[in-house]
Short mmCIF file of C-alpha atoms and ligand atoms in Angstrom, two decimals:
data_model
loop_
_atom_site.label_atom_id
_atom_site.label_comp_id
_atom_site.label_asym_id
_atom_site.label_seq_id
_atom_site.Cartn_x
_atom_site.Cartn_y
_atom_site.Cartn_z
CA MET A 1 33.40 3.46 -50.63
CA ILE A 2 32.25 2.78 -47.10
CA GLU A 3 30.48 5.71 -45.46
CA LEU A 4 32.60 6.78 -42.48
CA ARG A 5 32.22 9.60 -39.98
CA TYR A 6 35.57 9.15 -38.32
CA GLY A 7 37.75 8.07 -41.21
CA ALA A 8 40.45 10.02 -43.06
CA GLY A 9 39.73 13.63 -43.93
CA PRO A 10 39.39 14.69 -47.56
CA GLU A 11 42.58 16.79 -47.54
CA GLY A 12 45.09 14.15 -48.57
CA ARG A 13 48.79 14.80 -48.20
CA ARG A 14 49.48 18.03 -46.33
CA GLN A 15 51.56 20.69 -48.09
CA ASP A 16 51.37 23.50 -45.52
CA PRO A 17 54.59 25.06 -44.18
CA THR A 18 54.56 23.11 -40.88
CA MET A 19 54.21 19.78 -42.63
CA ARG A 20 56.83 20.69 -45.21
CA ALA A 21 59.22 21.61 -42.43
CA PHE A 22 58.61 18.30 -40.65
CA ARG A 23 59.18 16.43 -43.91
CA ALA A 24 62.39 18.32 -44.66
CA ASP A 25 63.74 17.64 -41.16
CA ARG A 26 64.02 13.91 -41.88
CA PHE A 27 65.89 13.12 -38.67
CA GLY A 28 64.42 13.38 -35.19
CA GLN A 29 65.37 12.25 -31.71
CA PHE A 30 62.95 10.16 -29.68
CA VAL A 31 63.38 10.37 -25.91
CA HIS A 32 61.85 7.80 -23.56
CA TRP A 33 62.25 8.99 -20.02
CA GLY A 34 60.21 8.29 -16.92
CA LEU A 35 60.28 6.36 -13.66
CA TYR A 36 61.27 3.19 -15.54
CA ALA A 37 64.73 4.67 -16.09
CA ILE A 38 65.42 4.18 -12.36
CA PRO A 39 65.08 0.36 -12.11
CA ALA A 40 66.38 0.23 -15.71
CA GLY A 41 65.15 -3.30 -16.43
CA THR A 42 65.91 -4.93 -13.06
CA TRP A 43 63.32 -5.44 -10.30
CA GLN A 44 64.32 -6.89 -6.93
CA GLY A 45 67.53 -8.30 -8.33
CA ARG A 46 65.93 -9.92 -11.33
CA THR A 47 66.81 -8.52 -14.76
CA ILE A 48 63.98 -8.89 -17.21
CA GLU A 49 64.94 -9.20 -20.84
CA PHE A 50 62.36 -6.92 -22.31
CA ALA A 51 61.84 -3.20 -22.75
CA ALA A 52 62.63 -1.28 -19.55
CA GLU A 53 59.50 0.82 -19.90
CA PHE A 54 57.49 -2.42 -19.66
CA LEU A 55 59.07 -3.47 -16.35
CA MET A 56 56.06 -2.57 -14.20
CA HIS A 57 54.02 -4.90 -16.36
CA SER A 58 56.64 -7.62 -16.94
CA ALA A 59 57.67 -7.87 -13.27
CA HIS A 60 54.06 -7.60 -12.02
CA VAL A 61 54.80 -4.54 -9.91
CA SER A 62 51.83 -3.03 -8.06
CA ARG A 63 50.80 0.59 -8.60
CA GLU A 64 51.90 1.40 -5.08
CA GLU A 65 55.36 -0.10 -5.42
CA TRP A 66 55.86 1.48 -8.82
CA GLY A 67 54.59 4.83 -7.56
CA ALA A 68 57.20 4.79 -4.81
CA LEU A 69 59.86 5.27 -7.50
CA ALA A 70 58.72 8.90 -7.68
CA ALA A 71 60.70 9.56 -4.47
CA ASP A 72 63.88 8.55 -6.33
CA PHE A 73 63.22 10.78 -9.32
CA THR A 74 65.70 13.34 -8.07
CA LEU A 75 67.16 14.80 -11.29
CA GLU A 76 70.73 14.66 -9.95
CA GLY A 77 72.26 14.39 -13.40
CA PHE A 78 69.46 16.10 -15.33
CA ASP A 79 70.74 18.73 -17.76
CA PRO A 80 68.19 19.27 -20.53
CA ALA A 81 70.47 21.78 -22.26
CA GLU A 82 72.98 18.93 -22.65
CA TRP A 83 70.29 16.66 -24.10
CA ALA A 84 69.38 19.35 -26.60
CA ARG A 85 72.98 20.09 -27.57
CA THR A 86 73.62 16.39 -28.08
CA ALA A 87 70.59 16.07 -30.37
CA LYS A 88 71.62 19.13 -32.31
CA ARG A 89 75.22 17.93 -32.73
CA MET A 90 73.84 14.64 -34.02
CA GLY A 91 71.94 16.44 -36.76
CA ALA A 92 68.44 15.82 -35.40
CA ARG A 93 66.02 18.61 -36.25
CA TYR A 94 63.25 17.74 -33.80
CA VAL A 95 62.59 15.82 -30.63
CA THR A 96 59.66 13.66 -29.56
CA ILE A 97 59.51 13.29 -25.78
CA THR A 98 57.41 10.94 -23.65
CA THR A 99 55.05 13.10 -21.60
CA LYS A 100 53.30 10.02 -20.17
CA HIS A 101 54.18 6.42 -20.97
CA HIS A 102 52.10 3.30 -20.24
CA ASP A 103 52.88 3.51 -16.48
CA GLY A 104 50.89 6.75 -16.31
CA PHE A 105 53.65 8.88 -14.75
CA CYS A 106 53.55 12.44 -16.12
CA LEU A 107 56.66 14.52 -16.79
CA TRP A 108 54.60 17.68 -16.34
CA PRO A 109 52.66 18.74 -13.23
CA SER A 110 49.22 17.77 -14.52
CA ALA A 111 46.14 19.15 -12.79
CA TYR A 112 44.36 15.86 -13.50
CA THR A 113 46.52 13.39 -11.57
CA ASP A 114 48.84 13.29 -8.58
CA PHE A 115 51.11 10.86 -10.38
CA SER A 116 53.51 13.35 -11.89
CA VAL A 117 56.74 15.24 -11.38
CA ALA A 118 54.82 17.41 -8.93
CA ALA A 119 55.03 14.46 -6.51
CA THR A 120 58.81 14.03 -6.92
CA PRO A 121 61.41 15.70 -4.67
CA SER A 122 62.09 18.59 -7.03
CA GLY A 123 58.50 19.22 -8.06
CA ARG A 124 59.88 20.83 -11.22
CA ASP A 125 58.13 21.03 -14.56
CA VAL A 126 60.59 18.65 -16.18
CA LEU A 127 58.75 18.57 -19.50
CA GLY A 128 58.65 22.35 -19.76
CA GLU A 129 62.39 22.52 -19.09
CA ILE A 130 63.12 19.92 -21.76
CA LEU A 131 60.94 21.66 -24.36
CA ASP A 132 62.56 25.05 -23.63
CA ALA A 133 66.04 23.57 -23.91
CA TYR A 134 65.39 22.00 -27.32
CA ARG A 135 63.72 25.11 -28.66
CA ALA A 136 66.72 27.12 -27.51
CA GLU A 137 68.83 24.91 -29.81
CA GLY A 138 66.40 25.48 -32.67
CA LEU A 139 64.81 22.03 -32.66
CA ALA A 140 61.07 21.52 -33.10
CA THR A 141 59.26 19.62 -30.34
CA HIS A 142 56.65 16.87 -30.43
CA LEU A 143 54.84 15.28 -27.50
CA TYR A 144 54.52 11.50 -27.11
CA TYR A 145 51.38 10.50 -25.17
CA SER A 146 50.34 6.95 -24.29
CA VAL A 147 46.58 6.48 -24.26
CA LEU A 148 47.11 3.07 -22.61
CA ASP A 149 47.51 3.74 -18.88
CA TRP A 150 48.37 1.09 -16.26
CA HIS A 151 47.96 3.56 -13.43
CA HIS A 152 44.51 5.05 -14.01
CA PRO A 153 41.71 2.99 -12.41
CA ASP A 154 39.31 3.75 -15.28
CA TRP A 155 41.54 2.39 -18.03
CA ARG A 156 39.97 -0.67 -19.72
CA TYR A 157 41.49 -3.01 -22.32
CA ALA A 158 38.04 -3.85 -23.65
CA ILE A 159 34.48 -2.70 -23.02
CA GLU A 160 32.59 -5.75 -21.76
CA SER A 161 29.91 -4.22 -19.57
CA ASP A 162 28.05 -0.99 -18.93
CA ASP A 163 30.37 -0.37 -16.02
CA ASP A 164 33.34 -0.66 -18.35
CA ARG A 165 31.74 1.83 -20.70
CA VAL A 166 31.14 4.37 -17.96
CA ALA A 167 34.65 3.92 -16.58
CA PHE A 168 36.32 4.13 -19.97
CA ASP A 169 34.33 7.24 -20.90
CA ARG A 170 35.69 8.80 -17.71
CA TYR A 171 39.15 7.69 -18.76
CA LEU A 172 38.78 9.29 -22.19
CA ASP A 173 37.66 12.53 -20.51
CA PHE A 174 40.80 12.35 -18.38
CA ALA A 175 42.98 11.83 -21.47
CA THR A 176 41.18 14.67 -23.28
CA ASN A 177 41.76 16.97 -20.33
CA GLN A 178 45.43 16.06 -20.17
CA LEU A 179 45.96 16.53 -23.89
CA LEU A 180 44.22 19.91 -23.94
CA GLU A 181 46.26 20.81 -20.87
CA LEU A 182 49.45 19.92 -22.72
CA ALA A 183 48.36 22.01 -25.72
CA GLU A 184 47.54 24.90 -23.40
CA ARG A 185 50.75 24.73 -21.38
CA TYR A 186 53.09 24.08 -24.31
CA PRO A 187 51.51 25.79 -27.32
CA GLN A 188 54.80 25.95 -29.23
CA VAL A 189 54.92 22.19 -29.80
CA ARG A 190 54.73 21.08 -33.41
CA GLY A 191 52.96 17.80 -32.98
CA PHE A 192 51.65 14.87 -30.97
CA TRP A 193 52.85 11.29 -31.15
CA PHE A 194 50.18 8.93 -29.87
CA ASP A 195 50.86 5.44 -28.61
CA GLY A 196 49.08 2.71 -26.68
CA THR A 197 46.01 2.77 -28.92
CA TRP A 198 45.87 -0.86 -30.01
CA ASP A 199 43.43 -2.22 -27.42
CA GLU A 200 39.79 -3.06 -28.18
CA SER A 201 38.61 -0.24 -25.92
CA VAL A 202 40.32 2.40 -28.06
CA LYS A 203 39.37 0.73 -31.33
CA ALA A 204 35.73 0.91 -30.21
CA ASN A 205 36.17 4.68 -29.76
CA GLY A 206 37.27 5.83 -33.21
CA ARG A 207 35.13 8.88 -32.62
CA TRP A 208 37.31 9.95 -29.70
CA THR A 209 40.50 9.54 -31.75
CA HIS A 210 38.96 11.67 -34.51
CA GLU A 211 37.74 14.36 -32.15
CA ILE A 212 40.90 14.71 -30.11
CA GLU A 213 42.91 15.13 -33.32
CA GLN A 214 40.56 17.93 -34.39
CA ARG A 215 40.59 19.60 -31.00
CA LEU A 216 44.37 19.59 -30.73
CA LYS A 217 44.60 21.09 -34.20
CA GLN A 218 42.13 23.81 -33.22
CA ARG A 219 44.33 24.68 -30.25
CA ILE A 220 47.60 24.40 -32.16
CA PRO A 221 47.07 25.24 -35.83
CA GLY A 222 49.21 23.06 -38.06
CA ALA A 223 49.90 20.49 -35.34
CA ILE A 224 51.15 17.22 -36.79
CA VAL A 225 49.54 14.00 -35.52
CA ASN A 226 50.72 10.45 -36.22
CA SER A 227 48.48 7.75 -37.61
CA ARG A 228 48.93 5.57 -34.53
CA LEU A 229 46.33 7.67 -32.73
CA ARG A 230 43.57 6.85 -35.11
CA ALA A 231 40.82 4.33 -35.43
CA ASP A 232 37.75 4.76 -37.63
CA ASP A 233 34.06 3.96 -37.02
CA ARG A 234 34.79 0.27 -37.56
CA GLY A 235 37.96 0.04 -35.54
CA ALA A 236 40.38 0.09 -38.49
CA ARG A 237 43.69 1.60 -37.36
CA HIS A 238 46.21 3.87 -39.15
CA PHE A 239 44.35 3.44 -42.47
CA ASP A 240 40.57 3.75 -42.48
CA SER A 241 38.21 1.10 -43.83
CA ASN A 242 38.55 2.65 -47.29
CA GLY A 243 42.32 2.39 -47.18
CA SER A 244 43.03 6.12 -46.64
CA LEU A 245 45.68 7.19 -44.17
CA MET A 246 44.34 8.78 -40.98
CA GLY A 247 46.42 11.40 -39.21
CA ASP A 248 49.19 13.25 -41.01
CA TYR A 249 51.79 10.56 -41.45
CA GLU A 250 52.11 6.84 -41.06
CA SER A 251 53.83 5.74 -37.85
CA GLY A 252 53.64 1.97 -38.21
CA TYR A 253 57.32 1.33 -38.99
CA GLU A 254 58.73 0.38 -35.65
CA ARG A 255 62.18 -1.19 -35.40
CA ARG A 256 61.91 -2.04 -39.10
CA LEU A 257 61.99 -0.18 -42.41
CA PRO A 258 60.30 -0.68 -45.77
CA ALA A 259 62.38 -2.73 -48.23
CA PRO A 260 65.06 -0.61 -49.96
CA TRP A 261 63.47 -0.96 -53.39
CA ASP A 262 59.90 -0.31 -52.26
CA ARG A 263 59.47 3.31 -53.23
CA SER A 264 55.69 2.89 -53.29
CA VAL A 265 55.72 3.81 -49.59
CA ALA A 266 56.67 7.37 -50.56
CA VAL A 267 53.08 8.16 -51.58
CA HIS A 268 52.49 8.96 -47.88
CA ASP A 269 54.50 10.79 -45.31
CA TRP A 270 55.85 8.32 -42.79
CA GLU A 271 58.19 8.13 -39.88
CA ALA A 272 60.00 5.05 -38.60
CA CYS A 273 61.14 4.84 -35.01
CA ALA A 274 64.22 2.88 -33.99
CA THR A 275 65.94 1.79 -30.81
CA LEU A 276 69.68 2.05 -30.32
CA THR A 277 69.64 -0.88 -27.93
CA GLN A 278 68.47 -4.36 -28.80
CA ALA A 279 64.80 -3.60 -28.14
CA SER A 280 64.34 -1.28 -25.17
CA TRP A 281 63.12 2.30 -25.41
CA GLY A 282 63.65 3.25 -21.78
CA PHE A 283 67.17 2.98 -20.29
CA HIS A 284 67.88 -0.75 -19.73
CA ASP A 285 71.08 -1.25 -17.76
CA SER A 286 72.01 -4.77 -18.83
CA ALA A 287 74.12 -6.94 -21.09
CA TRP A 288 70.87 -7.96 -22.78
CA ALA A 289 70.11 -4.40 -23.91
CA GLU A 290 73.67 -3.92 -25.17
CA ARG A 291 73.62 -7.08 -27.26
CA GLY A 292 73.04 -5.80 -30.76
CA ARG A 293 73.37 -2.12 -29.87
CA LYS A 294 73.50 -0.18 -33.15
CA THR A 295 76.71 1.28 -34.47
CA PRO A 296 76.91 4.78 -35.98
CA ALA A 297 77.28 3.21 -39.45
CA GLN A 298 74.09 1.20 -38.96
CA VAL A 299 72.20 4.29 -37.85
CA VAL A 300 73.42 6.27 -40.87
CA GLU A 301 72.48 3.39 -43.16
CA GLN A 302 68.96 3.33 -41.69
CA LEU A 303 68.73 7.08 -42.11
CA ALA A 304 69.84 6.86 -45.74
CA GLN A 305 67.35 4.08 -46.49
CA THR A 306 64.57 6.04 -44.78
CA VAL A 307 65.20 9.29 -46.66
CA SER A 308 65.54 7.45 -49.99
CA LEU A 309 62.01 6.09 -49.39
CA GLY A 310 60.46 9.41 -48.35
CA GLY A 311 60.34 8.86 -44.60
CA ASN A 312 61.67 10.40 -41.40
CA LEU A 313 63.77 8.51 -38.85
CA LEU A 314 63.04 9.00 -35.15
CA LEU A 315 66.06 7.62 -33.29
CA ASN A 316 65.46 6.76 -29.66
CA PHE A 317 67.54 7.72 -26.64
CA GLY A 318 66.89 6.46 -23.11
CA PRO A 319 68.34 8.85 -20.51
CA ARG A 320 69.30 7.30 -17.16
CA GLY A 321 67.35 7.48 -13.93
CA ASP A 322 69.29 10.50 -12.66
CA GLY A 323 68.53 12.35 -15.90
CA SER A 324 72.00 12.04 -17.41
CA LEU A 325 72.50 10.65 -20.89
CA ALA A 326 74.19 7.26 -21.20
CA PRO A 327 77.78 7.96 -22.37
CA VAL A 328 77.52 5.27 -25.05
CA GLU A 329 74.52 7.10 -26.54
CA VAL A 330 76.32 10.46 -26.46
CA ALA A 331 79.29 8.85 -28.23
CA LEU A 332 76.99 7.46 -30.90
CA ALA A 333 75.26 10.82 -31.34
CA ASP A 334 78.62 12.49 -31.85
CA GLU A 335 79.79 9.97 -34.43
CA VAL A 336 76.55 10.24 -36.36
CA GLY A 337 76.83 14.01 -35.97
CA ALA A 338 80.35 14.08 -37.40
CA TRP A 339 79.00 12.27 -40.45
CA MET A 340 75.98 14.57 -40.68
CA ALA A 341 78.17 17.66 -40.48
CA MET A 342 79.85 16.57 -43.73
CA ASN A 343 77.00 14.79 -45.43
CA GLY A 344 73.79 16.25 -44.00
CA ALA A 345 72.90 17.71 -47.42
CA ALA A 346 71.96 14.18 -48.50
CA VAL A 347 69.48 13.95 -45.61
CA HIS A 348 68.04 17.31 -44.58
CA GLY A 349 65.63 18.70 -47.15
CA SER A 350 65.99 15.54 -49.23
CA GLY A 351 63.69 12.77 -50.36
CA PRO A 352 63.44 9.97 -52.89
CA ALA A 353 65.28 10.38 -56.19
CA GLU A 354 62.52 9.97 -58.74
CA GLY A 355 63.45 7.44 -61.41
CA TRP A 356 66.65 6.27 -59.71
CA ASP A 357 66.29 2.59 -58.93
CA TYR A 358 67.81 1.04 -55.82
CA PRO A 359 71.40 0.26 -56.86
CA GLY A 360 72.18 -2.38 -54.23
CA TRP A 361 75.33 -0.59 -53.03
CA GLY A 362 73.53 2.25 -51.28
CA PHE A 363 70.74 4.77 -51.54
CA TYR A 364 69.90 7.72 -53.77
CA THR A 365 68.34 10.88 -52.38
CA MET A 366 67.43 14.17 -54.03
CA PRO A 367 66.48 17.64 -52.74
CA LEU A 368 62.73 17.86 -52.07
CA GLN A 369 60.55 19.72 -54.53
CA ALA A 370 59.94 22.36 -51.89
CA GLU A 371 63.62 23.22 -51.88
CA GLU A 372 63.78 23.24 -55.62
CA SER A 373 65.94 25.66 -57.43
CA ALA A 374 67.38 25.09 -60.88
CA GLU A 375 70.76 24.31 -59.35
CA ARG A 376 69.70 22.07 -56.49
CA SER A 377 67.32 19.97 -58.54
CA ALA A 378 70.31 19.13 -60.73
CA LEU A 379 71.77 17.09 -57.89
CA VAL A 380 71.35 13.51 -56.74
CA HIS A 381 73.18 12.17 -53.70
CA ALA A 382 74.44 8.61 -53.74
CA ILE A 383 74.98 7.33 -50.20
CA VAL A 384 77.35 4.37 -50.51
CA THR A 385 76.71 1.86 -47.73
CA ARG A 386 77.95 -1.41 -49.25
CA ILE A 387 81.08 -1.36 -51.33
CA PRO A 388 80.88 -4.10 -54.01
CA VAL A 389 83.71 -6.66 -53.98
CA SER A 390 84.43 -5.65 -57.57
CA GLY A 391 85.35 -2.20 -56.29
CA ILE A 392 83.13 -0.72 -58.99
CA LEU A 393 79.93 1.23 -58.58
CA THR A 394 77.50 1.04 -61.46
CA ILE A 395 75.06 3.90 -61.80
CA ALA A 396 71.94 3.30 -63.88
CA LEU A 397 70.76 6.70 -65.10
CA PRO A 398 67.03 7.31 -65.53
CA PRO A 399 65.90 7.88 -69.12
CA GLY A 400 66.65 11.40 -70.28
CA VAL A 401 69.23 12.06 -67.55
CA ALA A 402 72.93 12.60 -68.19
CA LEU A 403 75.71 12.54 -65.63
CA ARG A 404 77.83 15.70 -65.79
CA GLY A 405 80.12 15.26 -62.82
CA VAL A 406 80.69 13.44 -59.54
CA ARG A 407 82.10 14.91 -56.34
CA ALA A 408 82.76 13.40 -52.93
CA LEU A 409 80.64 15.38 -50.48
CA ASP A 410 83.03 15.19 -47.52
CA ASP A 411 86.14 16.71 -49.13
CA ASP A 412 84.54 18.14 -52.29
CA THR A 413 87.01 16.37 -54.60
CA ALA A 414 86.03 15.44 -58.15
CA VAL A 415 85.59 11.71 -58.82
CA SER A 416 86.18 10.43 -62.33
CA PHE A 417 83.68 8.17 -64.00
CA THR A 418 83.19 6.47 -67.34
CA GLU A 419 80.00 6.12 -69.35
CA LEU A 420 79.38 2.58 -70.56
CA ASP A 421 76.44 3.74 -72.60
CA ALA A 422 73.94 6.59 -72.47
CA HIS A 423 72.24 5.10 -69.41
CA THR A 424 75.10 3.58 -67.48
CA ALA A 425 78.06 5.14 -65.70
CA GLN A 426 80.75 3.46 -63.67
CA LEU A 427 83.27 4.67 -61.17
CA ALA A 428 85.73 3.28 -58.68
CA ALA A 429 84.04 2.68 -55.33
CA PRO A 430 85.25 4.97 -52.55
CA ALA A 431 87.74 3.56 -50.06
CA ALA A 432 86.16 1.95 -47.01
CA THR A 433 86.19 4.30 -44.03
CA GLY A 434 83.76 2.48 -41.75
CA MET A 435 81.07 5.04 -42.51
CA PRO A 436 79.00 5.56 -45.66
CA THR A 437 80.50 7.84 -48.30
CA VAL A 438 78.28 10.31 -50.12
CA LEU A 439 78.79 11.17 -53.76
CA ALA A 440 77.12 14.23 -55.24
CA LEU A 441 75.99 13.42 -58.76
CA GLU A 442 75.62 16.46 -60.95
CA ILE A 443 72.97 15.71 -63.53
CA ALA A 444 71.39 17.43 -66.51
CA PRO A 445 68.78 16.60 -69.13
CA ALA A 446 70.41 14.29 -71.65
CA ASP A 447 71.18 15.60 -75.06
CA PRO A 448 68.40 13.98 -77.14
CA GLU A 449 71.11 12.78 -79.53
CA SER A 450 73.19 11.23 -76.78
CA GLY A 451 71.71 7.79 -77.13
CA LEU A 452 73.04 7.71 -80.65
CA ARG A 453 76.58 8.61 -79.77
CA GLU A 454 79.16 6.03 -78.75
CA PRO A 455 80.24 7.42 -75.36
CA ASN A 456 83.20 5.10 -74.85
CA PRO A 457 86.26 6.70 -76.46
CA ASP A 458 88.09 3.38 -76.40
CA VAL A 459 85.65 1.86 -78.86
CA ALA A 460 86.01 3.18 -82.39
CA LEU A 461 82.85 4.19 -84.17
CA VAL A 462 82.28 2.41 -87.43
C1 JFZ B 1 55.17 1.10 -28.24
C2 JFZ B 1 55.42 1.11 -26.77
O1 JFZ B 1 54.75 0.02 -26.18
C3 JFZ B 1 56.89 1.09 -26.49
O2 JFZ B 1 57.14 1.13 -25.10
C4 JFZ B 1 57.54 2.30 -27.13
O3 JFZ B 1 57.04 3.50 -26.54
C5 JFZ B 1 57.26 2.27 -28.62
C6 JFZ B 1 57.76 3.52 -29.32
O4 JFZ B 1 55.85 2.16 -28.89
O5 JFZ B 1 55.50 -0.19 -28.69
C7 JFZ B 1 55.01 -0.68 -29.86
C8 JFZ B 1 54.07 -0.02 -30.59
C9 JFZ B 1 53.65 -0.52 -31.81
C10 JFZ B 1 54.18 -1.68 -32.28
C11 JFZ B 1 55.12 -2.36 -31.54
C12 JFZ B 1 55.52 -1.88 -30.33
N1 JFZ B 1 53.80 -2.14 -33.54
O6 JFZ B 1 52.95 -1.50 -34.22
O7 JFZ B 1 54.35 -3.16 -34.04
#
């Protein structure tokens, strides 16, 4: 054990009501919105094939030129109630919204910089309006904050001189002030999602990452903080130098998921974030961004894989420069939402199905312990994402578990199955509909004698 002052706390996995609620939510909406939504990936006629929110950097735009975009941040199509309704219809239970991305522009009127919505034509507290709208729909709210800041003159990528140290300390004071300001202005938020913490300057300030986490939690008891904030005394990130997770959940899965069979990841809470477009988080108005845009079935498959491995999925939306949602993203939200309306029981309040190995044709989930009641714990959901060419689904039952019945979750019809032996059931795969089908498996402790009985009535016992 390495002695650390700014490593993981001794608490281990959180089991308080706020953390349990976050875990049970399973599905959140990420929103990347800022000035970058206005140029939307194209600067002076040149479309740059990389994330729209990186355009200032990728197109070498000066602070002054980029700052001038604030005059065009006019909110013509901005309807936060519509954003919130769309998220709710989709089945998301929380939202994580960019308060300040790498370009430094703030969606709230911060007292610590002029580069904010206060300097736009409306002068409105856009962030406050968004948070109110989502809360009105019953969704929890989390604040994304980029520590990396291309606008602030004191930001440093590395500390190479005393001057750098002095400047970066000033920068960290600025970030501290802004974060405490956010906590003060929006005390109902459930958590903070830190980003832009990978540079040497931040890694050399593990103490700051530790202290700001503590201070935010003092201001907002129960606040949930992602591991991406944290570095320890030695600059180790996410996990400290002893291998313990820092922050409340791991946030390293970005545009990728753990392997379907790797249930070892479920020892921690984790959240994966995913783009709908090829690889842009902010609105990117281009054929490039559309290439490889996810379908509703792909999103549901990712969600199923995530829940089966004990994680949350944070699905990103990039509203347009006028504040309206892209119609293609609303359409996707509604198709995912139609599926969730029928099958959400396999996602919300669910987690890994202990003992149920990855079957290849889909994912198993089970109600979380916290939701346990005798009835609900007797249920496993099988989310069928890949129908085998044989047309047959084979279900390998964990030792000591018997299958009592199978129902299709969408229309609640009974599905017949046969037992090959005490540990193996088979049934006809559901018809392909273009979206995953969920089967509710009713289970019970196996009769201790069952292994001795020949379950196949077509085979005579001798
Ligand atoms: C960061 C941002 O740079 C990006 O704009 C977006 O906000 C995204 C959610 O987060 O991008 C990252 C962060 C971490 C990794 C990759 C891209 N990573 O750990 O591989």
